[in-house]
């Protein structure tokens, strides 16, 4: 069983307290020769709620009591703590992502900036274009289409190419565009070596697409319309979440009661 004692200086003032299972020697002589006594005491120490902290101890040597009191925590510190929790919840929600067209995309601020910049770049380079493939020279790496080659530096998704089937379903970067011909590079900037590919027979399309990384770190290829929809949806959701966070933080800042600040509910975010 633990017993509490007040440590009393020779002048009769309290210098602290201890909790021991056995009664200490009384009096105690310190290394400097001062004598201290132990006064048996009862301890009052409530369990504070989250918005409270303990104040004390207060020693009553005559009555043998040690008393702690629960008091409200610092209001400014509580507001800062709650606002940090709101920021963390906001960022976690955006990082978890929003499902769009069967994929889930991250909508944090840095990601949004990169996505919007890519949308604008793809738009400037003819993002809605689908070209019909009319030839593939696997020796020179030249692809021929009808209606003019796509601009250099855009992402192209091949589909339904006859013979040179290794192109189908893959995204490449256009390069060396001239008239109706262009070459393709991989994401490392290297020309694609097609010498081991099958000989072209007929058909196929090359569609300008844009890619985005989903929350599972998968590269998702989207046609320009779908990519624009994703950008606009993410941007709108991103703004809604940030606006909700600002509203929550303003509401917290207007509070002056410690319990109300601590228990403020910030769980209702835009879906």
PDB file of C-alpha atoms in Angstrom:
ATOM      1  CA  UNK A   1       0.000   0.000   0.000  1.00  0.00           C
ATOM      2  CA  UNK A   2       1.376   3.419  -0.973  1.00  0.00           C
ATOM      3  CA  UNK A   3       1.341   6.142   1.667  1.00  0.00           C
ATOM      4  CA  UNK A   4       1.855   9.838   1.021  1.00  0.00           C
ATOM      5  CA  UNK A   5       4.074  12.085   3.119  1.00  0.00           C
ATOM      6  CA  UNK A   6       4.754  15.823   3.043  1.00  0.00           C
ATOM      7  CA  UNK A   7       8.434  16.659   3.378  1.00  0.00           C
ATOM      8  CA  UNK A   8       8.739  19.497   5.918  1.00  0.00           C
ATOM      9  CA  UNK A   9      11.769  21.748   6.307  1.00  0.00           C
ATOM     10  CA  UNK A  10      13.164  22.700   9.698  1.00  0.00           C
ATOM     11  CA  UNK A  11      11.432  26.074   9.401  1.00  0.00           C
ATOM     12  CA  UNK A  12       8.065  24.366   9.085  1.00  0.00           C
ATOM     13  CA  UNK A  13       7.542  24.896   5.327  1.00  0.00           C
ATOM     14  CA  UNK A  14       6.801  22.165   2.829  1.00  0.00           C
ATOM     15  CA  UNK A  15       9.536  21.270   0.371  1.00  0.00           C
ATOM     16  CA  UNK A  16       7.746  18.502  -1.524  1.00  0.00           C
ATOM     17  CA  UNK A  17       6.158  15.124  -1.002  1.00  0.00           C
ATOM     18  CA  UNK A  18       6.837  11.434  -1.519  1.00  0.00           C
ATOM     19  CA  UNK A  19       4.779   8.286  -1.945  1.00  0.00           C
ATOM     20  CA  UNK A  20       6.293   5.165  -0.340  1.00  0.00           C
ATOM     21  CA  UNK A  21       5.120   1.777   0.801  1.00  0.00           C
ATOM     22  CA  UNK A  22       7.012   1.924   4.094  1.00  0.00           C
ATOM     23  CA  UNK A  23       7.177   4.780   6.609  1.00  0.00           C
ATOM     24  CA  UNK A  24      10.454   6.726   6.187  1.00  0.00           C
ATOM     25  CA  UNK A  25      12.817   7.487   9.029  1.00  0.00           C
ATOM     26  CA  UNK A  26      11.863  10.630  10.906  1.00  0.00           C
ATOM     27  CA  UNK A  27      13.661  13.000  11.044  1.00  0.00           C
ATOM     28  CA  UNK A  28      15.813  12.804   7.908  1.00  0.00           C
ATOM     29  CA  UNK A  29      19.247  14.464   7.946  1.00  0.00           C
ATOM     30  CA  UNK A  30      20.355  15.770   4.559  1.00  0.00           C
ATOM     31  CA  UNK A  31      23.915  15.793   3.255  1.00  0.00           C
ATOM     32  CA  UNK A  32      24.242  19.446   4.286  1.00  0.00           C
ATOM     33  CA  UNK A  33      23.150  18.685   7.833  1.00  0.00           C
ATOM     34  CA  UNK A  34      19.639  20.142   7.514  1.00  0.00           C
ATOM     35  CA  UNK A  35      16.892  18.146   9.119  1.00  0.00           C
ATOM     36  CA  UNK A  36      13.567  17.420   7.454  1.00  0.00           C
ATOM     37  CA  UNK A  37      10.522  15.614   8.745  1.00  0.00           C
ATOM     38  CA  UNK A  38       7.896  13.538   7.025  1.00  0.00           C
ATOM     39  CA  UNK A  39       4.278  14.426   7.754  1.00  0.00           C
ATOM     40  CA  UNK A  40       1.719  11.706   6.967  1.00  0.00           C
ATOM     41  CA  UNK A  41      -0.774  13.110   4.444  1.00  0.00           C
ATOM     42  CA  UNK A  42      -3.749  12.323   2.287  1.00  0.00           C
ATOM     43  CA  UNK A  43      -3.570  13.043  -1.434  1.00  0.00           C
ATOM     44  CA  UNK A  44      -6.375  14.596  -3.496  1.00  0.00           C
ATOM     45  CA  UNK A  45      -5.601  14.351  -7.190  1.00  0.00           C
ATOM     46  CA  UNK A  46      -8.550  14.371  -9.608  1.00  0.00           C
ATOM     47  CA  UNK A  47      -8.346  12.992 -13.130  1.00  0.00           C
ATOM     48  CA  UNK A  48      -8.573  16.001 -15.471  1.00  0.00           C
ATOM     49  CA  UNK A  49     -10.709  15.981 -18.579  1.00  0.00           C
ATOM     50  CA  UNK A  50      -9.038  16.714 -21.901  1.00  0.00           C
ATOM     51  CA  UNK A  51      -9.588  20.456 -21.654  1.00  0.00           C
ATOM     52  CA  UNK A  52      -8.184  20.613 -18.111  1.00  0.00           C
ATOM     53  CA  UNK A  53      -4.809  20.336 -16.460  1.00  0.00           C
ATOM     54  CA  UNK A  54      -3.774  19.846 -12.853  1.00  0.00           C
ATOM     55  CA  UNK A  55      -2.753  22.773 -10.690  1.00  0.00           C
ATOM     56  CA  UNK A  56      -0.796  22.257  -7.503  1.00  0.00           C
ATOM     57  CA  UNK A  57       0.187  20.661  -5.283  1.00  0.00           C
ATOM     58  CA  UNK A  58      -1.015  22.741  -2.345  1.00  0.00           C
ATOM     59  CA  UNK A  59       0.326  21.511   1.003  1.00  0.00           C
ATOM     60  CA  UNK A  60      -1.586  21.850   4.268  1.00  0.00           C
ATOM     61  CA  UNK A  61       0.971  20.672   6.802  1.00  0.00           C
ATOM     62  CA  UNK A  62      -1.288  21.190   9.808  1.00  0.00           C
ATOM     63  CA  UNK A  63      -4.070  19.031   8.405  1.00  0.00           C
ATOM     64  CA  UNK A  64      -1.769  16.723   6.472  1.00  0.00           C
ATOM     65  CA  UNK A  65      -3.221  17.149   2.986  1.00  0.00           C
ATOM     66  CA  UNK A  66      -1.760  17.358  -0.490  1.00  0.00           C
ATOM     67  CA  UNK A  67      -4.243  18.834  -2.958  1.00  0.00           C
ATOM     68  CA  UNK A  68      -4.216  19.097  -6.749  1.00  0.00           C
ATOM     69  CA  UNK A  69      -6.998  20.962  -8.555  1.00  0.00           C
ATOM     70  CA  UNK A  70      -8.246  20.508 -12.126  1.00  0.00           C
ATOM     71  CA  UNK A  71      -8.264  23.837 -13.962  1.00  0.00           C
ATOM     72  CA  UNK A  72      -8.961  24.816 -17.580  1.00  0.00           C
ATOM     73  CA  UNK A  73      -6.009  24.591 -19.910  1.00  0.00           C
ATOM     74  CA  UNK A  74      -4.645  27.658 -21.660  1.00  0.00           C
ATOM     75  CA  UNK A  75      -7.310  28.831 -24.131  1.00  0.00           C
ATOM     76  CA  UNK A  76      -4.835  29.943 -26.819  1.00  0.00           C
ATOM     77  CA  UNK A  77      -2.957  26.655 -26.647  1.00  0.00           C
ATOM     78  CA  UNK A  78      -6.219  24.696 -26.898  1.00  0.00           C
ATOM     79  CA  UNK A  79      -7.255  26.691 -29.973  1.00  0.00           C
ATOM     80  CA  UNK A  80      -3.893  26.034 -31.623  1.00  0.00           C
ATOM     81  CA  UNK A  81      -4.197  22.323 -30.815  1.00  0.00           C
ATOM     82  CA  UNK A  82      -7.710  22.084 -32.260  1.00  0.00           C
ATOM     83  CA  UNK A  83      -6.786  24.039 -35.384  1.00  0.00           C
ATOM     84  CA  UNK A  84      -3.810  21.750 -35.954  1.00  0.00           C
ATOM     85  CA  UNK A  85      -6.184  18.782 -35.646  1.00  0.00           C
ATOM     86  CA  UNK A  86      -8.464  20.380 -38.256  1.00  0.00           C
ATOM     87  CA  UNK A  87      -5.516  20.838 -40.631  1.00  0.00           C
ATOM     88  CA  UNK A  88      -4.454  17.212 -40.115  1.00  0.00           C
ATOM     89  CA  UNK A  89      -7.991  15.940 -40.781  1.00  0.00           C
ATOM     90  CA  UNK A  90      -8.226  18.097 -43.913  1.00  0.00           C
ATOM     91  CA  UNK A  91      -4.920  16.818 -45.315  1.00  0.00           C
ATOM     92  CA  UNK A  92      -5.755  13.202 -44.479  1.00  0.00           C
ATOM     93  CA  UNK A  93      -9.096  13.495 -46.285  1.00  0.00           C
ATOM     94  CA  UNK A  94      -7.531  15.004 -49.393  1.00  0.00           C
ATOM     95  CA  UNK A  95      -4.772  12.374 -49.383  1.00  0.00           C
ATOM     96  CA  UNK A  96      -7.318   9.555 -49.049  1.00  0.00           C
ATOM     97  CA  UNK A  97      -8.748  10.910 -52.279  1.00  0.00           C
ATOM     98  CA  UNK A  98     -11.958  11.126 -54.240  1.00  0.00           C
ATOM     99  CA  UNK A  99     -13.265   8.446 -56.577  1.00  0.00           C
ATOM    100  CA  UNK A 100     -13.710   9.668 -60.133  1.00  0.00           C
ATOM    101  CA  UNK A 101     -14.463   7.336 -63.008  1.00  0.00           C
ATOM    102  CA  UNK A 102     -13.478   4.203 -61.128  1.00  0.00           C
ATOM    103  CA  UNK A 103     -10.132   5.541 -59.861  1.00  0.00           C
ATOM    104  CA  UNK A 104      -9.383   7.382 -56.639  1.00  0.00           C
ATOM    105  CA  UNK A 105      -7.206  10.482 -56.856  1.00  0.00           C
ATOM    106  CA  UNK A 106      -5.304  12.488 -54.275  1.00  0.00           C
ATOM    107  CA  UNK A 107      -6.431  16.110 -54.045  1.00  0.00           C
ATOM    108  CA  UNK A 108      -3.810  17.785 -51.874  1.00  0.00           C
ATOM    109  CA  UNK A 109      -2.705  21.243 -52.911  1.00  0.00           C
ATOM    110  CA  UNK A 110       0.616  20.296 -54.504  1.00  0.00           C
ATOM    111  CA  UNK A 111      -1.032  17.509 -56.487  1.00  0.00           C
ATOM    112  CA  UNK A 112      -3.748  19.890 -57.682  1.00  0.00           C
ATOM    113  CA  UNK A 113      -1.201  22.396 -58.954  1.00  0.00           C
ATOM    114  CA  UNK A 114       0.560  19.736 -60.999  1.00  0.00           C
ATOM    115  CA  UNK A 115      -2.684  18.315 -62.402  1.00  0.00           C
ATOM    116  CA  UNK A 116      -4.083  21.693 -63.442  1.00  0.00           C
ATOM    117  CA  UNK A 117      -0.779  22.620 -65.098  1.00  0.00           C
ATOM    118  CA  UNK A 118      -0.841  19.356 -67.056  1.00  0.00           C
ATOM    119  CA  UNK A 119      -4.445  19.919 -68.104  1.00  0.00           C
ATOM    120  CA  UNK A 120      -3.555  23.328 -69.496  1.00  0.00           C
ATOM    121  CA  UNK A 121      -0.518  21.930 -71.310  1.00  0.00           C
ATOM    122  CA  UNK A 122      -2.461  19.069 -72.870  1.00  0.00           C
ATOM    123  CA  UNK A 123      -5.234  21.458 -73.862  1.00  0.00           C
ATOM    124  CA  UNK A 124      -2.792  23.712 -75.686  1.00  0.00           C
ATOM    125  CA  UNK A 125      -1.445  20.735 -77.604  1.00  0.00           C
ATOM    126  CA  UNK A 126      -4.745  19.437 -78.940  1.00  0.00           C
ATOM    127  CA  UNK A 127      -5.963  17.332 -76.080  1.00  0.00           C
ATOM    128  CA  UNK A 128      -9.192  16.185 -77.702  1.00  0.00           C
ATOM    129  CA  UNK A 129      -7.500  14.707 -80.761  1.00  0.00           C
ATOM    130  CA  UNK A 130      -7.753  11.074 -81.889  1.00  0.00           C
ATOM    131  CA  UNK A 131      -5.741  10.202 -84.960  1.00  0.00           C
ATOM    132  CA  UNK A 132      -6.227   7.181 -87.207  1.00  0.00           C
ATOM    133  CA  UNK A 133      -3.012   5.206 -87.654  1.00  0.00           C
ATOM    134  CA  UNK A 134      -2.172   4.457 -91.286  1.00  0.00           C
ATOM    135  CA  UNK A 135       1.310   3.024 -90.914  1.00  0.00           C
ATOM    136  CA  UNK A 136       4.081   1.991 -88.526  1.00  0.00           C
ATOM    137  CA  UNK A 137       7.669   1.583 -89.701  1.00  0.00           C
ATOM    138  CA  UNK A 138       9.192  -0.645 -87.050  1.00  0.00           C
ATOM    139  CA  UNK A 139      12.667  -0.167 -88.491  1.00  0.00           C
ATOM    140  CA  UNK A 140      12.750   3.633 -88.248  1.00  0.00           C
ATOM    141  CA  UNK A 141      10.241   3.969 -85.396  1.00  0.00           C
ATOM    142  CA  UNK A 142       8.057   6.315 -87.440  1.00  0.00           C
ATOM    143  CA  UNK A 143       4.270   6.288 -86.954  1.00  0.00           C
ATOM    144  CA  UNK A 144       2.035   7.684 -89.675  1.00  0.00           C
ATOM    145  CA  UNK A 145      -1.483   8.999 -89.059  1.00  0.00           C
ATOM    146  CA  UNK A 146      -4.119  10.830 -91.044  1.00  0.00           C
ATOM    147  CA  UNK A 147      -5.074  14.423 -90.433  1.00  0.00           C
ATOM    148  CA  UNK A 148      -1.707  15.662 -89.150  1.00  0.00           C
ATOM    149  CA  UNK A 149       0.616  14.387 -86.444  1.00  0.00           C
ATOM    150  CA  UNK A 150       0.023  15.314 -82.821  1.00  0.00           C
ATOM    151  CA  UNK A 151       2.213  18.050 -81.341  1.00  0.00           C
ATOM    152  CA  UNK A 152       5.515  17.006 -79.790  1.00  0.00           C
ATOM    153  CA  UNK A 153       5.520  16.266 -76.071  1.00  0.00           C
ATOM    154  CA  UNK A 154       2.000  14.952 -75.563  1.00  0.00           C
ATOM    155  CA  UNK A 155       0.984  11.548 -74.260  1.00  0.00           C
ATOM    156  CA  UNK A 156      -0.463   9.176 -76.847  1.00  0.00           C
ATOM    157  CA  UNK A 157      -2.473   6.035 -76.159  1.00  0.00           C
ATOM    158  CA  UNK A 158      -2.512   3.461 -78.942  1.00  0.00           C
ATOM    159  CA  UNK A 159      -5.456   1.112 -79.533  1.00  0.00           C
ATOM    160  CA  UNK A 160      -6.530  -1.462 -82.129  1.00  0.00           C
ATOM    161  CA  UNK A 161      -3.277  -1.303 -84.107  1.00  0.00           C
ATOM    162  CA  UNK A 162      -3.088  -4.311 -86.426  1.00  0.00           C
ATOM    163  CA  UNK A 163       0.167  -6.270 -86.597  1.00  0.00           C
ATOM    164  CA  UNK A 164       2.231  -3.961 -84.355  1.00  0.00           C
ATOM    165  CA  UNK A 165       0.104  -5.003 -81.417  1.00  0.00           C
ATOM    166  CA  UNK A 166       2.848  -4.220 -78.896  1.00  0.00           C
ATOM    167  CA  UNK A 167       1.760  -0.579 -79.116  1.00  0.00           C
ATOM    168  CA  UNK A 168      -1.813  -1.233 -78.019  1.00  0.00           C
ATOM    169  CA  UNK A 169      -2.779  -0.090 -74.547  1.00  0.00           C
ATOM    170  CA  UNK A 170       0.481   1.752 -73.991  1.00  0.00           C
ATOM    171  CA  UNK A 171       1.089   5.447 -73.483  1.00  0.00           C
ATOM    172  CA  UNK A 172       4.056   7.093 -75.175  1.00  0.00           C
ATOM    173  CA  UNK A 173       5.351  10.633 -75.616  1.00  0.00           C
ATOM    174  CA  UNK A 174       5.256  12.134 -79.104  1.00  0.00           C
ATOM    175  CA  UNK A 175       8.412  13.492 -80.731  1.00  0.00           C
ATOM    176  CA  UNK A 176       9.803  14.568 -84.116  1.00  0.00           C
ATOM    177  CA  UNK A 177       6.349  15.498 -85.480  1.00  0.00           C
ATOM    178  CA  UNK A 178       6.379  16.394 -89.169  1.00  0.00           C
ATOM    179  CA  UNK A 179       3.320  16.454 -91.405  1.00  0.00           C
ATOM    180  CA  UNK A 180       1.499  13.177 -90.725  1.00  0.00           C
ATOM    181  CA  UNK A 181       4.420  11.383 -89.036  1.00  0.00           C
ATOM    182  CA  UNK A 182       5.983  11.301 -85.617  1.00  0.00           C
ATOM    183  CA  UNK A 183       8.144   9.135 -83.391  1.00  0.00           C
ATOM    184  CA  UNK A 184       7.493   7.986 -79.866  1.00  0.00           C
ATOM    185  CA  UNK A 185       9.519   8.042 -76.657  1.00  0.00           C
ATOM    186  CA  UNK A 186       9.075   6.352 -73.317  1.00  0.00           C
ATOM    187  CA  UNK A 187       8.699   8.242 -70.035  1.00  0.00           C
ATOM    188  CA  UNK A 188      12.465   8.323 -69.580  1.00  0.00           C
ATOM    189  CA  UNK A 189      12.797  10.317 -72.799  1.00  0.00           C
ATOM    190  CA  UNK A 190      14.262   7.463 -74.862  1.00  0.00           C
ATOM    191  CA  UNK A 191      13.049   6.603 -78.357  1.00  0.00           C
ATOM    192  CA  UNK A 192      11.036   3.371 -78.436  1.00  0.00           C
ATOM    193  CA  UNK A 193      12.913   0.604 -80.244  1.00  0.00           C
ATOM    194  CA  UNK A 194      10.332  -1.194 -82.406  1.00  0.00           C
ATOM    195  CA  UNK A 195      12.649  -3.515 -84.259  1.00  0.00           C
ATOM    196  CA  UNK A 196      11.304  -6.485 -82.325  1.00  0.00           C
ATOM    197  CA  UNK A 197       7.663  -5.504 -82.809  1.00  0.00           C
ATOM    198  CA  UNK A 198       5.281  -7.139 -85.254  1.00  0.00           C
ATOM    199  CA  UNK A 199       4.899  -5.703 -88.753  1.00  0.00           C
ATOM    200  CA  UNK A 200       2.035  -3.247 -89.164  1.00  0.00           C
ATOM    201  CA  UNK A 201      -0.971  -4.549 -91.065  1.00  0.00           C
ATOM    202  CA  UNK A 202      -3.840  -2.090 -90.753  1.00  0.00           C
ATOM    203  CA  UNK A 203      -5.960   0.149 -88.545  1.00  0.00           C
ATOM    204  CA  UNK A 204      -5.468   1.555 -85.098  1.00  0.00           C
ATOM    205  CA  UNK A 205      -5.868   4.854 -83.323  1.00  0.00           C
ATOM    206  CA  UNK A 206      -3.535   7.199 -81.445  1.00  0.00           C
ATOM    207  CA  UNK A 207      -5.393   9.323 -78.912  1.00  0.00           C
ATOM    208  CA  UNK A 208      -3.958  12.238 -76.990  1.00  0.00           C
ATOM    209  CA  UNK A 209      -4.410  11.442 -73.323  1.00  0.00           C
ATOM    210  CA  UNK A 210      -3.260  12.722 -69.962  1.00  0.00           C
ATOM    211  CA  UNK A 211      -2.063  10.580 -67.096  1.00  0.00           C
ATOM    212  CA  UNK A 212      -2.476  10.967 -63.379  1.00  0.00           C
ATOM    213  CA  UNK A 213      -1.239   9.001 -60.380  1.00  0.00           C
ATOM    214  CA  UNK A 214      -4.003   7.530 -58.249  1.00  0.00           C
ATOM    215  CA  UNK A 215      -3.772   7.017 -54.484  1.00  0.00           C
ATOM    216  CA  UNK A 216      -2.480   3.459 -55.030  1.00  0.00           C
ATOM    217  CA  UNK A 217       0.418   4.872 -57.087  1.00  0.00           C
ATOM    218  CA  UNK A 218      -1.010   3.525 -60.333  1.00  0.00           C
ATOM    219  CA  UNK A 219      -0.623   5.521 -63.538  1.00  0.00           C
ATOM    220  CA  UNK A 220      -4.105   6.137 -64.944  1.00  0.00           C
ATOM    221  CA  UNK A 221      -4.520   7.200 -68.589  1.00  0.00           C
ATOM    222  CA  UNK A 222      -7.524   9.374 -69.358  1.00  0.00           C
ATOM    223  CA  UNK A 223      -8.762  10.922 -72.563  1.00  0.00           C
ATOM    224  CA  UNK A 224      -8.845  14.695 -72.497  1.00  0.00           C
ATOM    225  CA  UNK A 225     -12.536  14.930 -71.625  1.00  0.00           C
ATOM    226  CA  UNK A 226     -12.182  12.509 -68.716  1.00  0.00           C
ATOM    227  CA  UNK A 227      -8.978  14.190 -67.589  1.00  0.00           C
ATOM    228  CA  UNK A 228     -10.659  17.606 -67.610  1.00  0.00           C
ATOM    229  CA  UNK A 229     -13.578  16.198 -65.618  1.00  0.00           C
ATOM    230  CA  UNK A 230     -11.160  14.751 -63.078  1.00  0.00           C
ATOM    231  CA  UNK A 231      -9.286  18.065 -62.782  1.00  0.00           C
ATOM    232  CA  UNK A 232     -12.461  20.089 -62.349  1.00  0.00           C
ATOM    233  CA  UNK A 233     -13.964  17.635 -59.852  1.00  0.00           C
ATOM    234  CA  UNK A 234     -10.807  17.454 -57.769  1.00  0.00           C
ATOM    235  CA  UNK A 235     -10.324  21.200 -57.870  1.00  0.00           C
ATOM    236  CA  UNK A 236     -13.898  21.849 -56.746  1.00  0.00           C
ATOM    237  CA  UNK A 237     -13.683  19.250 -53.969  1.00  0.00           C
ATOM    238  CA  UNK A 238     -10.296  20.552 -52.889  1.00  0.00           C
ATOM    239  CA  UNK A 239     -11.728  24.064 -52.563  1.00  0.00           C
ATOM    240  CA  UNK A 240     -14.783  22.794 -50.658  1.00  0.00           C
ATOM    241  CA  UNK A 241     -12.620  20.921 -48.152  1.00  0.00           C
ATOM    242  CA  UNK A 242     -10.325  23.902 -47.616  1.00  0.00           C
ATOM    243  CA  UNK A 243     -13.317  26.216 -47.186  1.00  0.00           C
ATOM    244  CA  UNK A 244     -14.807  23.849 -44.619  1.00  0.00           C
ATOM    245  CA  UNK A 245     -11.471  23.774 -42.772  1.00  0.00           C
ATOM    246  CA  UNK A 246     -11.379  27.574 -42.698  1.00  0.00           C
ATOM    247  CA  UNK A 247     -14.953  27.681 -41.398  1.00  0.00           C
ATOM    248  CA  UNK A 248     -14.084  25.197 -38.640  1.00  0.00           C
ATOM    249  CA  UNK A 249     -10.994  27.166 -37.634  1.00  0.00           C
ATOM    250  CA  UNK A 250     -12.936  30.442 -37.551  1.00  0.00           C
ATOM    251  CA  UNK A 251     -15.574  28.797 -35.358  1.00  0.00           C
ATOM    252  CA  UNK A 252     -12.909  27.508 -32.963  1.00  0.00           C
ATOM    253  CA  UNK A 253     -11.266  30.919 -32.844  1.00  0.00           C
ATOM    254  CA  UNK A 254     -14.579  32.493 -31.765  1.00  0.00           C
ATOM    255  CA  UNK A 255     -14.927  30.180 -28.764  1.00  0.00           C
ATOM    256  CA  UNK A 256     -13.780  31.197 -25.293  1.00  0.00           C
ATOM    257  CA  UNK A 257     -14.712  28.098 -23.282  1.00  0.00           C
ATOM    258  CA  UNK A 258     -12.032  25.436 -22.880  1.00  0.00           C
ATOM    259  CA  UNK A 259     -14.424  22.486 -22.931  1.00  0.00           C
ATOM    260  CA  UNK A 260     -16.219  23.813 -26.021  1.00  0.00           C
ATOM    261  CA  UNK A 261     -12.899  24.224 -27.877  1.00  0.00           C
ATOM    262  CA  UNK A 262     -11.660  20.760 -26.944  1.00  0.00           C
ATOM    263  CA  UNK A 263     -14.904  18.994 -27.859  1.00  0.00           C
ATOM    264  CA  UNK A 264     -15.564  20.980 -31.067  1.00  0.00           C
ATOM    265  CA  UNK A 265     -16.670  18.497 -33.764  1.00  0.00           C
ATOM    266  CA  UNK A 266     -14.713  18.797 -37.008  1.00  0.00           C
ATOM    267  CA  UNK A 267     -15.735  15.493 -38.567  1.00  0.00           C
ATOM    268  CA  UNK A 268     -18.303  16.668 -41.133  1.00  0.00           C
ATOM    269  CA  UNK A 269     -16.350  17.269 -44.343  1.00  0.00           C
ATOM    270  CA  UNK A 270     -17.606  17.631 -47.941  1.00  0.00           C
ATOM    271  CA  UNK A 271     -17.967  14.204 -49.528  1.00  0.00           C
TER     272      UNK A 271
END
